[in-house]
Amino acid sequence: MSRILIVEDEEILAAALEDILEDEGHHVRMARNGLESLELIARERPELVLLDLMLPLMDGLTVLKTLRRESPAPAVVVVTSCERAVLGDVPIQGFLRKPFSLDALLRAVKAALLPRRTPSTSR
Amino acid sequence: MGGSKEKQETPQNEIPRISSGTSYLDQILAGGWLCGGIYIVAGPPGAGKTMLGNQFCFSAADRGEAALYVTLLTETHSRMMLHLRSLAFFRSEYVGTRIYYLSGSVTLKDSGLSGLMELLTRTVREKRIKALVLDGFTLLHTYAKSPLELREFLQGLSVLCELTGCTTLLLSTEVNKAMDVEYAMVDGILALSAELLGLKAIRGLEVIKFRGSNNIPGKHTFLIDERGVNVYPRWEAVFRATPKAVPDSSVRLRLGIPSVDAMCQGGLITHSSTLLLGSPGAGKTILGLSFLAEGAARGERGLYFGFAESAETLIRKMKSVGLDLAPHVERGLLRLEVRAPVETLPDAMVQELMEHVSRHEYKRLFIDGLEPFSKESIDPERTPRFMSALLNALRAHHLTTLVTEQLHTLFGPDLRSPIQGAEATFDNVILLRLVELDGRLRRLLSILKMRDSDNDPFLREFVISDHGLQVRELHKSPKRRPRKSRGRG
């Protein structure tokens, strides 16, 4: 299965996401803030990042813009309470508005892990 | 008065204010939180702390300022959003752009109070935060290694707030004891509570401490509804002025029933307040609406503020007794406002009434039901003070007011007012009651009190027919002529 990084400052939610994705057979790591996420991405090379936007130390949008300069960049599913418009035209592979259902999460993860052709900017 | 948000110039030696996000709380705090201050908002779970904190943040965002909401061990941000989305103050476009929600629980667990302080300092400075909420402040007691560490944390926060002009709310589940470290260190403490009055829960807010400013002390009630937290200052603490408009006995407003006007020397003294005390079905509403209709016929705007029947029902019922209200309503000279009399808060009700009165130039007011204003209060002893303040405020708006109060005795000699002390605050008291006489029930009208008037001292029988309310004489009494009054006919 895939290597997934969860970047989420809310411990309870992060732990729940970790359990769900590990049950699906994925290898999961966690970062609590934006800075830590960039370090882990450089080291672990995850295929997918579940990225919150409101994060301590470095916000998710800065992380996202930094990642877009990387090649190859991991797929990113943004998981947030913010509106989609906050991202502007930064390409992402999925967008989940909190609160979301388990099915929505699994669908978004599955879609983001499909071989990418063009970056999606759709909701 | 009320919730006006007038901008006032801040004198140079005064600390600028930041709105709490709820206008009446700003009024209680004499203008809002002091900019750069640290305040504890304490109360049990469900008291409304989180909502108050969010209102504070969204209010700052409305002004274009950045806000930070840090949770330590509370509901998840997504649950919070779910609960907030339906509220009037919520703007989803602010989330992540002007209001930042962060969790500090991992930082606190991993790095303690110093780590949390570092997180707050960095975010406040980077995002230029002006409104900060720390939700779960009670948890800091658990993580602080000693009272000294908590003191140092608060000192650090105080310096940060002072330097950045950021105002902070610490949401806590514990109301502080005077000996607690934070009690001395913060700029203010607000305690939220909920008390049961019978089966009804009444939410209360009390300013325990507020440094560097006046405030309205004591307990105030508040509601949580689709607008968020709405605090209502105790009315008698808000309106303490003696109105300049005094009743002028040379100017009288007719009630519209000639025989009753004659009993009152030509009508009610302008700017006076009258209590219509009576049994159910005695005719109080008819008398009150006659008063408004009489004014409307003379081009005077009147307001009916009642609790029992809908406007349509009132119009229909009054038409059956010869009182056609519809043309006055259509011309905008009579407004019928009806509220459900369920679980009211007297202070909320009075604020609503005063906002209404402030927006329109009414001359006559008829409040059909005193109980929603006086019952369901935390402290029944408030009633006389509350009523005095209400009637003074109405007089200040140049209103002549009629208020009904229901006697719970259907018929008989018992005349005890159910709302102790209320009748003493009115200028005039008119009694309408049912008595058993010669084997049938009869309606009696008498004037118990009429300030500055030589009113009719007799009990008089009256009937209600399709010609309206008409008074007959029960006892022989000297014929009275209406006193000529100035300009009101």
XYZ file of C-alpha atoms in Angstrom:
612
model
C 0.000 0.000 0.000
C 1.061 3.651 0.154
C 3.111 5.879 2.400
C 0.887 8.641 3.761
C 1.800 11.654 5.895
C -0.899 13.244 8.053
C -0.178 16.887 8.874
C -2.675 17.828 11.575
C -2.277 19.730 14.838
C -5.406 18.313 16.445
C -4.184 15.231 18.214
C -7.535 13.458 18.443
C -8.331 13.868 14.756
C -4.790 12.939 13.707
C -4.948 9.739 15.772
C -8.315 8.815 14.268
C -7.032 9.364 10.710
C -3.942 7.308 11.474
C -6.047 4.368 12.719
C -8.370 4.485 9.709
C -5.589 4.625 7.137
C -3.502 1.950 8.857
C -6.589 -0.296 8.872
C -6.684 0.236 5.110
C -3.140 -1.082 4.951
C -1.274 2.192 4.454
C 1.966 3.117 6.146
C 1.215 6.294 8.090
C 3.417 8.987 9.623
C 2.314 12.123 11.409
C 3.484 15.721 11.634
C 2.072 18.267 14.089
C 3.108 21.468 12.373
C 4.162 22.800 8.985
C 7.899 22.806 9.620
C 7.915 19.220 10.831
C 5.893 18.174 7.789
C 8.505 19.506 5.341
C 11.272 17.670 7.218
C 9.319 14.406 7.120
C 8.403 14.796 3.465
C 12.070 15.300 2.566
C 13.068 12.271 4.622
C 10.198 9.820 4.107
C 9.039 10.727 0.591
C 5.356 9.952 1.155
C 3.132 9.389 -1.875
C 0.263 11.270 -0.265
C 0.042 14.121 2.251
C -3.190 14.822 4.131
C -2.629 18.479 4.915
C -4.459 20.734 7.348
C -4.150 24.447 6.538
C -4.231 26.047 9.986
C -1.034 24.738 11.536
C 1.423 25.981 14.130
C 4.872 27.283 13.114
C 4.153 27.173 9.360
C 0.679 27.179 7.860
C -0.538 24.585 5.386
C -0.678 26.942 2.430
C 3.031 27.779 2.839
C 3.774 24.043 3.054
C 1.735 23.449 -0.106
C 3.486 26.197 -2.066
C 6.875 24.866 -0.906
C 5.935 21.350 -2.029
C 4.869 22.570 -5.453
C 8.454 23.684 -6.074
C 9.646 20.131 -5.323
C 9.923 17.468 -7.954
C 8.565 14.892 -7.672
C 5.963 16.324 -5.295
C 3.649 14.057 -3.303
C -0.087 14.098 -3.946
C -1.848 16.432 -1.510
C -5.353 16.203 -0.099
C -6.179 19.328 1.870
C -8.202 18.581 5.014
C -9.479 21.814 6.530
C -12.225 23.949 8.023
C -11.349 26.731 5.577
C -13.102 27.402 2.315
C -11.611 26.104 -0.929
C -11.043 29.697 -2.063
C -8.252 30.106 0.519
C -6.010 27.984 -1.743
C -6.425 30.191 -4.771
C -5.192 28.306 -7.840
C -2.601 26.144 -6.084
C -3.090 22.664 -7.571
C -4.084 19.857 -5.202
C -5.299 16.301 -5.638
C -8.223 16.509 -3.233
C -10.100 18.784 -0.856
C -11.960 17.663 2.269
C -13.928 20.187 4.270
C -14.131 19.372 7.970
C -16.171 17.674 9.262
C -16.139 14.891 6.672
C -17.343 11.310 6.579
C -15.177 8.193 6.590
C -16.385 7.361 3.080
C -15.434 10.816 1.807
C -11.968 10.420 3.320
C -11.372 7.005 1.762
C -12.676 8.177 -1.620
C -10.391 11.233 -1.550
C -7.352 9.135 -0.570
C -8.084 6.554 -3.264
C -8.558 9.208 -5.959
C -5.390 11.076 -4.958
C -3.289 7.913 -5.082
C -4.367 7.077 -8.648
C -1.579 7.666 -11.201
C -1.696 11.435 -11.728
C -2.109 12.957 -15.158
C -3.044 16.568 -14.611
C -3.283 18.307 -11.249
C -6.828 18.727 -10.079
C -8.192 22.018 -8.886
C -11.739 20.784 -8.564
C -13.522 20.338 -5.254
C -29.445 53.361 25.621
C -29.551 49.700 24.736
C -27.140 48.196 22.268
C -26.114 51.226 20.289
C -22.583 50.986 18.998
C -21.773 54.665 18.909
C -18.134 55.370 18.252
C -16.705 57.498 20.975
C -13.464 59.342 20.789
C -10.925 57.845 23.115
C -9.236 60.418 25.325
C -5.455 60.236 25.139
C -5.068 58.895 28.659
C -7.654 56.161 28.136
C -6.886 52.659 26.912
C -8.662 51.947 23.627
C -11.395 49.318 23.655
C -12.056 46.230 21.594
C -15.599 44.962 21.176
C -16.547 41.705 22.861
C -18.685 40.914 19.823
C -21.917 41.325 21.745
C -23.135 44.890 22.066
C -24.822 44.643 25.441
C -21.762 42.982 26.966
C -19.795 45.955 25.650
C -22.294 48.132 27.497
C -21.755 46.150 30.718
C -17.993 46.546 30.283
C -18.383 50.286 29.645
C -17.216 49.969 26.045
C -15.702 46.500 25.638
C -12.486 44.773 26.652
C -9.475 46.983 27.239
C -7.140 46.629 24.280
C -4.173 44.406 25.156
C -5.825 43.064 28.309
C -6.083 39.460 29.468
C -9.442 38.235 30.698
C -10.675 34.975 32.140
C -14.128 33.844 31.060
C -15.093 31.068 33.450
C -18.058 28.779 33.603
C -19.170 25.151 33.556
C -19.305 23.152 30.305
C -22.123 24.394 28.089
C -22.199 27.828 29.701
C -21.418 29.593 26.396
C -17.672 30.256 26.773
C -16.687 28.857 23.379
C -19.417 30.820 21.647
C -18.436 34.019 23.435
C -14.801 33.391 22.455
C -15.746 32.849 18.826
C -17.969 35.930 18.765
C -14.987 37.910 19.974
C -12.846 36.507 17.128
C -15.455 37.070 14.409
C -16.084 40.592 15.665
C -12.362 41.328 15.291
C -12.397 39.766 11.815
C -15.375 41.955 10.883
C -13.130 44.943 11.593
C -10.436 43.453 9.360
C -8.263 42.304 12.268
C -6.694 38.871 12.690
C -7.807 36.526 15.443
C -6.376 33.317 16.852
C -8.388 30.602 18.582
C -6.220 28.023 20.345
C -7.810 24.889 21.760
C -6.098 22.848 24.452
C -8.481 20.052 25.266
C -11.904 20.868 23.930
C -14.075 19.754 21.038
C -12.311 19.369 17.702
C -12.215 22.350 15.368
C -14.452 20.549 12.892
C -17.123 19.976 15.573
C -16.789 23.592 16.611
C -17.261 24.747 13.002
C -20.288 22.494 12.690
C -21.889 24.168 15.697
C -20.886 27.672 14.651
C -21.910 27.557 10.994
C -25.584 28.161 11.663
C -24.934 31.246 13.776
C -25.484 34.763 12.480
C -21.974 36.015 13.248
C -20.198 33.139 11.466
C -18.429 33.931 8.192
C -16.790 30.887 6.642
C -14.552 33.086 4.482
C -12.793 34.353 7.635
C -11.659 30.860 8.679
C -8.010 30.489 7.730
C -7.821 34.017 6.337
C -8.581 36.241 9.347
C -9.316 33.707 12.081
C -6.838 30.907 12.708
C -7.811 27.812 14.683
C -4.882 25.948 16.178
C -4.587 23.110 18.631
C -2.073 23.663 21.392
C -2.590 20.319 23.107
C 0.388 18.467 21.563
C 2.683 21.441 22.138
C 1.534 21.630 25.754
C 2.021 17.899 26.242
C 5.447 17.841 24.577
C 6.895 21.187 25.628
C 4.797 22.377 28.559
C 3.840 25.971 29.245
C 7.040 27.361 27.737
C 6.344 25.555 24.452
C 2.800 26.882 24.398
C 4.094 30.387 25.102
C 6.505 30.032 22.182
C 3.682 28.904 19.890
C 1.476 31.826 20.945
C 4.271 34.382 20.636
C 5.271 33.221 17.184
C 1.723 33.067 15.805
C 0.583 36.360 17.362
C 3.570 38.172 15.906
C 3.542 36.471 12.482
C -0.183 36.837 11.885
C -0.495 40.224 13.650
C -3.191 38.801 15.903
C -5.389 41.315 17.733
C -7.854 38.909 19.337
C -6.635 35.726 21.014
C -8.720 33.028 22.663
C -7.149 30.220 24.679
C -9.842 27.591 25.140
C -9.105 25.147 27.963
C -7.103 27.390 30.270
C -7.921 25.101 33.223
C -5.527 22.557 31.720
C -2.579 24.868 32.355
C -2.941 24.150 36.073
C -2.312 20.483 35.280
C 0.769 21.148 33.164
C 2.266 23.903 35.305
C 4.985 22.414 37.503
C 4.300 25.050 40.152
C 2.186 28.170 40.753
C 5.314 30.119 39.840
C 5.408 28.598 36.361
C 1.776 29.553 35.774
C 2.563 33.050 37.017
C 5.505 33.292 34.605
C 3.322 32.084 31.732
C 0.738 34.782 32.481
C 3.450 37.405 32.850
C 4.860 36.404 29.461
C 1.402 36.518 27.915
C 0.800 39.919 29.482
C 3.992 41.319 27.966
C 3.137 39.799 24.575
C -0.346 41.329 24.657
C 0.985 44.689 25.726
C 3.588 44.784 22.954
C 1.306 43.566 20.190
C -1.986 45.167 21.270
C -3.541 41.721 21.300
C -6.489 41.199 23.642
C -6.785 37.730 25.167
C -9.632 35.668 26.549
C -8.734 32.638 28.646
C -11.673 30.235 28.728
C -11.786 28.253 31.937
C -14.182 25.768 33.473
C -13.318 26.950 36.964
C -14.395 30.194 38.535
C -11.341 31.498 40.279
C -10.868 31.741 43.956
C -9.380 34.975 45.202
C -6.238 33.128 46.260
C -5.540 31.670 42.809
C -2.455 32.942 41.011
C -4.325 34.080 37.914
C -6.928 36.011 39.916
C -4.398 38.704 40.686
C -2.651 38.606 37.341
C -5.406 38.981 34.753
C -7.190 42.218 33.945
C -10.657 40.865 34.404
C -12.774 37.852 35.251
C -16.231 37.057 33.920
C -18.222 34.199 35.420
C -20.921 32.462 33.400
C -23.515 30.352 35.181
C -26.832 28.609 34.735
C -29.492 28.472 37.428
C -32.751 26.611 37.515
C -35.889 28.645 38.129
C -38.531 25.975 38.405
C -37.858 23.904 35.305
C -36.325 26.768 33.389
C -32.583 27.343 33.144
C -31.528 30.956 33.411
C -28.067 31.829 32.178
C -26.222 34.456 34.139
C -23.090 36.532 33.633
C -21.230 38.347 36.354
C -18.231 40.652 36.137
C -16.138 39.506 39.086
C -13.209 41.739 38.290
C -12.554 44.371 35.649
C -9.402 46.364 36.061
C -9.048 49.950 34.930
C -12.633 50.662 34.030
C -16.159 51.029 35.258
C -18.609 48.272 34.547
C -22.162 47.416 35.456
C -21.667 45.201 38.510
C -23.851 42.339 39.646
C -25.482 39.566 37.706
C -26.940 39.919 34.233
C -28.900 37.387 32.235
C -28.076 36.112 28.786
C -29.536 33.979 26.050
C -27.900 31.729 23.502
C -29.727 31.619 20.205
C -29.036 31.828 16.476
C -27.341 35.196 17.041
C -24.908 33.645 19.512
C -24.505 34.846 23.092
C -26.752 37.794 23.849
C -26.189 39.397 27.217
C -28.842 41.638 28.711
C -27.734 44.010 31.443
C -30.100 44.358 34.390
C -32.398 47.092 33.198
C -32.580 48.936 36.505
C -28.772 49.076 36.524
C -28.710 50.512 33.000
C -31.471 53.084 33.177
C -30.989 55.086 36.329
C -31.764 58.555 35.043
C -34.812 60.495 36.098
C -36.528 61.467 32.851
C -36.848 65.133 31.987
C -40.340 64.577 30.618
C -42.640 64.811 33.610
C -46.377 64.114 33.509
C -48.197 67.331 32.660
C -51.632 67.278 34.235
C -52.872 70.043 31.928
C -52.449 67.784 28.881
C -54.498 64.608 28.855
C -54.822 61.795 26.367
C -58.276 60.345 26.010
C -58.941 56.668 26.361
C -61.619 56.874 23.690
C -64.487 55.830 25.976
C -66.246 59.043 27.017
C -67.567 57.708 30.320
C -64.126 56.418 31.357
C -62.477 59.655 30.211
C -64.958 61.515 32.382
C -63.941 59.388 35.374
C -60.311 60.395 34.725
C -60.989 64.124 34.399
C -60.716 63.991 30.630
C -58.158 61.248 30.071
C -54.721 60.092 31.148
C -52.095 62.668 31.983
C -49.526 62.842 29.202
C -46.287 60.873 29.880
C -47.967 59.061 32.761
C -48.071 55.319 33.323
C -51.263 53.442 34.072
C -51.762 49.941 35.372
C -54.958 48.207 34.266
C -55.450 45.617 36.955
C -58.147 43.082 36.317
C -59.610 39.600 36.254
C -59.358 37.503 33.081
C -62.019 38.633 30.609
C -62.767 41.847 32.478
C -62.046 44.058 29.437
C -58.452 45.199 29.967
C -57.389 44.626 26.355
C -60.438 46.455 24.997
C -59.704 49.476 27.185
C -56.037 49.492 26.201
C -56.712 49.165 22.485
C -59.398 51.875 22.704
C -56.669 54.135 24.064
C -54.433 53.352 21.056
C -57.292 53.659 18.549
C -58.289 57.027 20.007
C -54.712 58.244 19.548
C -54.518 56.873 16.006
C -57.762 58.685 15.136
C -55.965 61.876 16.202
C -52.865 61.055 14.145
C -50.817 59.830 17.130
C -48.720 56.712 16.599
C -49.360 53.884 19.035
C -47.727 50.562 19.812
C -49.397 47.438 21.146
C -46.912 45.044 22.743
C -48.684 41.903 23.827
C -48.310 38.204 24.416
C -51.631 36.418 24.128
C -53.288 36.822 20.741
C -52.064 37.336 17.213
C -52.556 40.677 15.481
C -55.214 39.151 13.213
C -57.161 37.790 16.202
C -56.976 41.127 18.002
C -58.285 43.003 14.949
C -61.144 40.502 14.528
C -62.089 40.474 18.210
C -61.984 44.242 18.546
C -64.165 44.654 15.466
C -66.818 42.509 17.187
C -66.974 45.098 19.995
C -67.176 48.062 17.673
C -63.470 48.930 17.574
C -62.091 48.890 14.014
C -58.311 48.769 14.246
C -57.560 47.757 10.653
C -57.585 51.263 9.126
C -55.180 52.520 11.804
C -52.848 49.572 11.209
C -52.989 50.148 7.444
C -52.160 53.839 7.882
C -49.176 52.932 10.030
C -50.540 54.737 13.064
C -51.042 51.550 15.060
C -48.496 48.772 15.284
C -49.422 45.436 16.812
C -46.407 43.521 18.108
C -47.103 40.103 19.609
C -44.559 37.869 21.331
C -44.920 34.340 22.627
C -45.022 34.559 26.438
C -42.852 31.468 26.855
C -39.625 31.429 28.829
C -39.040 35.133 28.501
C -36.159 37.027 30.020
C -37.433 40.313 31.429
C -34.241 42.173 30.550
C -34.249 40.798 26.999
C -37.901 41.712 26.606
C -37.347 45.241 27.812
C -34.354 45.732 25.517
C -36.454 44.574 22.589
C -39.251 46.936 23.539
C -36.864 49.859 23.992
C -35.185 49.203 20.629
C -38.640 49.248 19.082
C -39.635 52.447 20.868
C -36.345 54.122 19.895
C -36.853 53.389 16.202
C -40.357 54.878 15.957
C -41.928 58.009 17.344
C -44.772 56.514 19.314
C -46.919 58.644 21.539
C -48.987 55.914 23.122
C -47.945 52.479 24.301
C -50.047 49.598 25.486
C -48.240 46.651 27.074
C -50.800 43.884 27.300
C -49.365 41.712 30.051
C -46.946 42.615 32.798
C -46.035 39.066 33.744
C -43.473 38.374 30.979
C -41.607 41.474 32.183
C -41.732 40.643 35.837
C -42.014 36.915 36.331
C -39.343 34.410 35.379
C -36.770 36.712 36.878
C -34.006 35.287 39.037
C -34.886 37.648 41.858
C -38.556 38.664 42.287
C -37.429 41.442 44.615
C -36.121 43.209 41.531
C -39.629 43.871 40.240
C -40.323 47.314 41.764
C -36.875 48.637 40.764
C -37.133 47.042 37.337
C -40.601 48.498 36.753
C -39.547 51.977 37.911
C -36.617 51.928 35.503
C -38.823 50.674 32.665
C -41.523 53.277 33.232
C -38.933 56.056 33.556
C -37.330 54.950 30.293
C -40.710 54.977 28.541
C -41.435 58.418 29.955
C -38.054 59.590 28.679
C -39.308 58.588 25.224
C -42.356 60.854 25.812
C -44.719 57.916 25.910
C -47.997 57.642 27.745
C -48.192 54.021 28.771
C -50.891 51.566 29.708
C -49.946 48.176 31.137
C -52.262 45.311 32.028
C -51.788 42.973 34.928
C -53.985 39.968 35.429
C -55.571 39.205 38.779
C -55.748 35.492 39.356
C -59.076 35.807 41.146
C -61.882 35.240 38.667
C -64.346 37.149 40.805
C -64.557 38.164 44.433
C -63.152 40.721 46.834
C -59.510 39.571 46.768
C -57.487 42.391 45.199
C -53.935 41.301 45.856
C -51.700 42.112 42.931
C -49.872 38.945 41.865
C -46.708 40.927 41.210
C -45.766 42.332 44.570
C -44.786 45.969 44.551
C -45.437 46.586 40.840
C -48.589 48.673 41.325
C -46.765 51.229 43.481
C -44.536 52.237 40.573
C -47.418 53.383 38.338
C -48.903 56.879 38.322
C -52.394 55.506 37.905
C -54.126 52.240 38.729
C -57.475 51.310 37.190
C -59.228 48.197 38.452
C -61.474 46.079 36.260
C -63.087 43.117 37.958
C -65.976 40.712 37.942
C -68.366 40.577 40.886
C -71.346 38.391 41.631
C -74.408 40.580 42.132
C -78.118 39.723 42.056
C -77.357 36.237 40.828
C -75.194 37.282 37.882
C -71.637 38.334 37.149
C -71.120 42.017 36.554
C -68.114 43.984 35.429
C -66.948 46.798 37.671
C -64.510 49.586 36.929
C -62.897 51.774 39.539
C -59.930 54.107 39.688
C -57.743 53.121 42.615
C -55.124 55.774 42.048
C -54.664 58.704 39.668
C -51.767 60.995 40.396
C -52.464 64.764 40.290
C -56.125 64.169 39.509
C -59.415 64.502 41.267
C -60.567 61.219 39.853
C -63.942 59.545 40.234
C -63.981 57.646 43.543
C -66.963 55.448 42.651
C -67.242 51.866 41.579
C -69.026 51.779 38.240
C -70.537 48.933 36.339
C -69.644 48.592 32.702
C -70.835 46.387 29.888
C -69.110 45.155 26.765
C -71.302 44.887 23.686
C -70.923 45.302 19.952
C -70.877 49.032 20.710
C -67.758 48.609 22.801
C -67.219 49.251 26.484
C -69.860 51.406 28.156
C -69.975 52.458 31.796
C -73.098 52.530 33.872
C -73.476 53.887 37.346
C -73.652 51.347 40.135
C -73.786 53.820 42.963
C -75.311 57.231 42.684
C -72.561 59.707 42.169
C -72.369 63.350 41.278
C -72.265 64.002 37.552
C -68.750 64.861 36.440
C -67.753 66.956 33.544
C -64.543 66.393 31.694
C -62.020 69.053 32.585
C -61.031 71.156 29.592
C -57.565 70.200 28.526
C -55.054 71.882 26.283
C -54.989 70.917 22.655
C -56.202 67.314 22.962
C -59.965 67.879 22.825
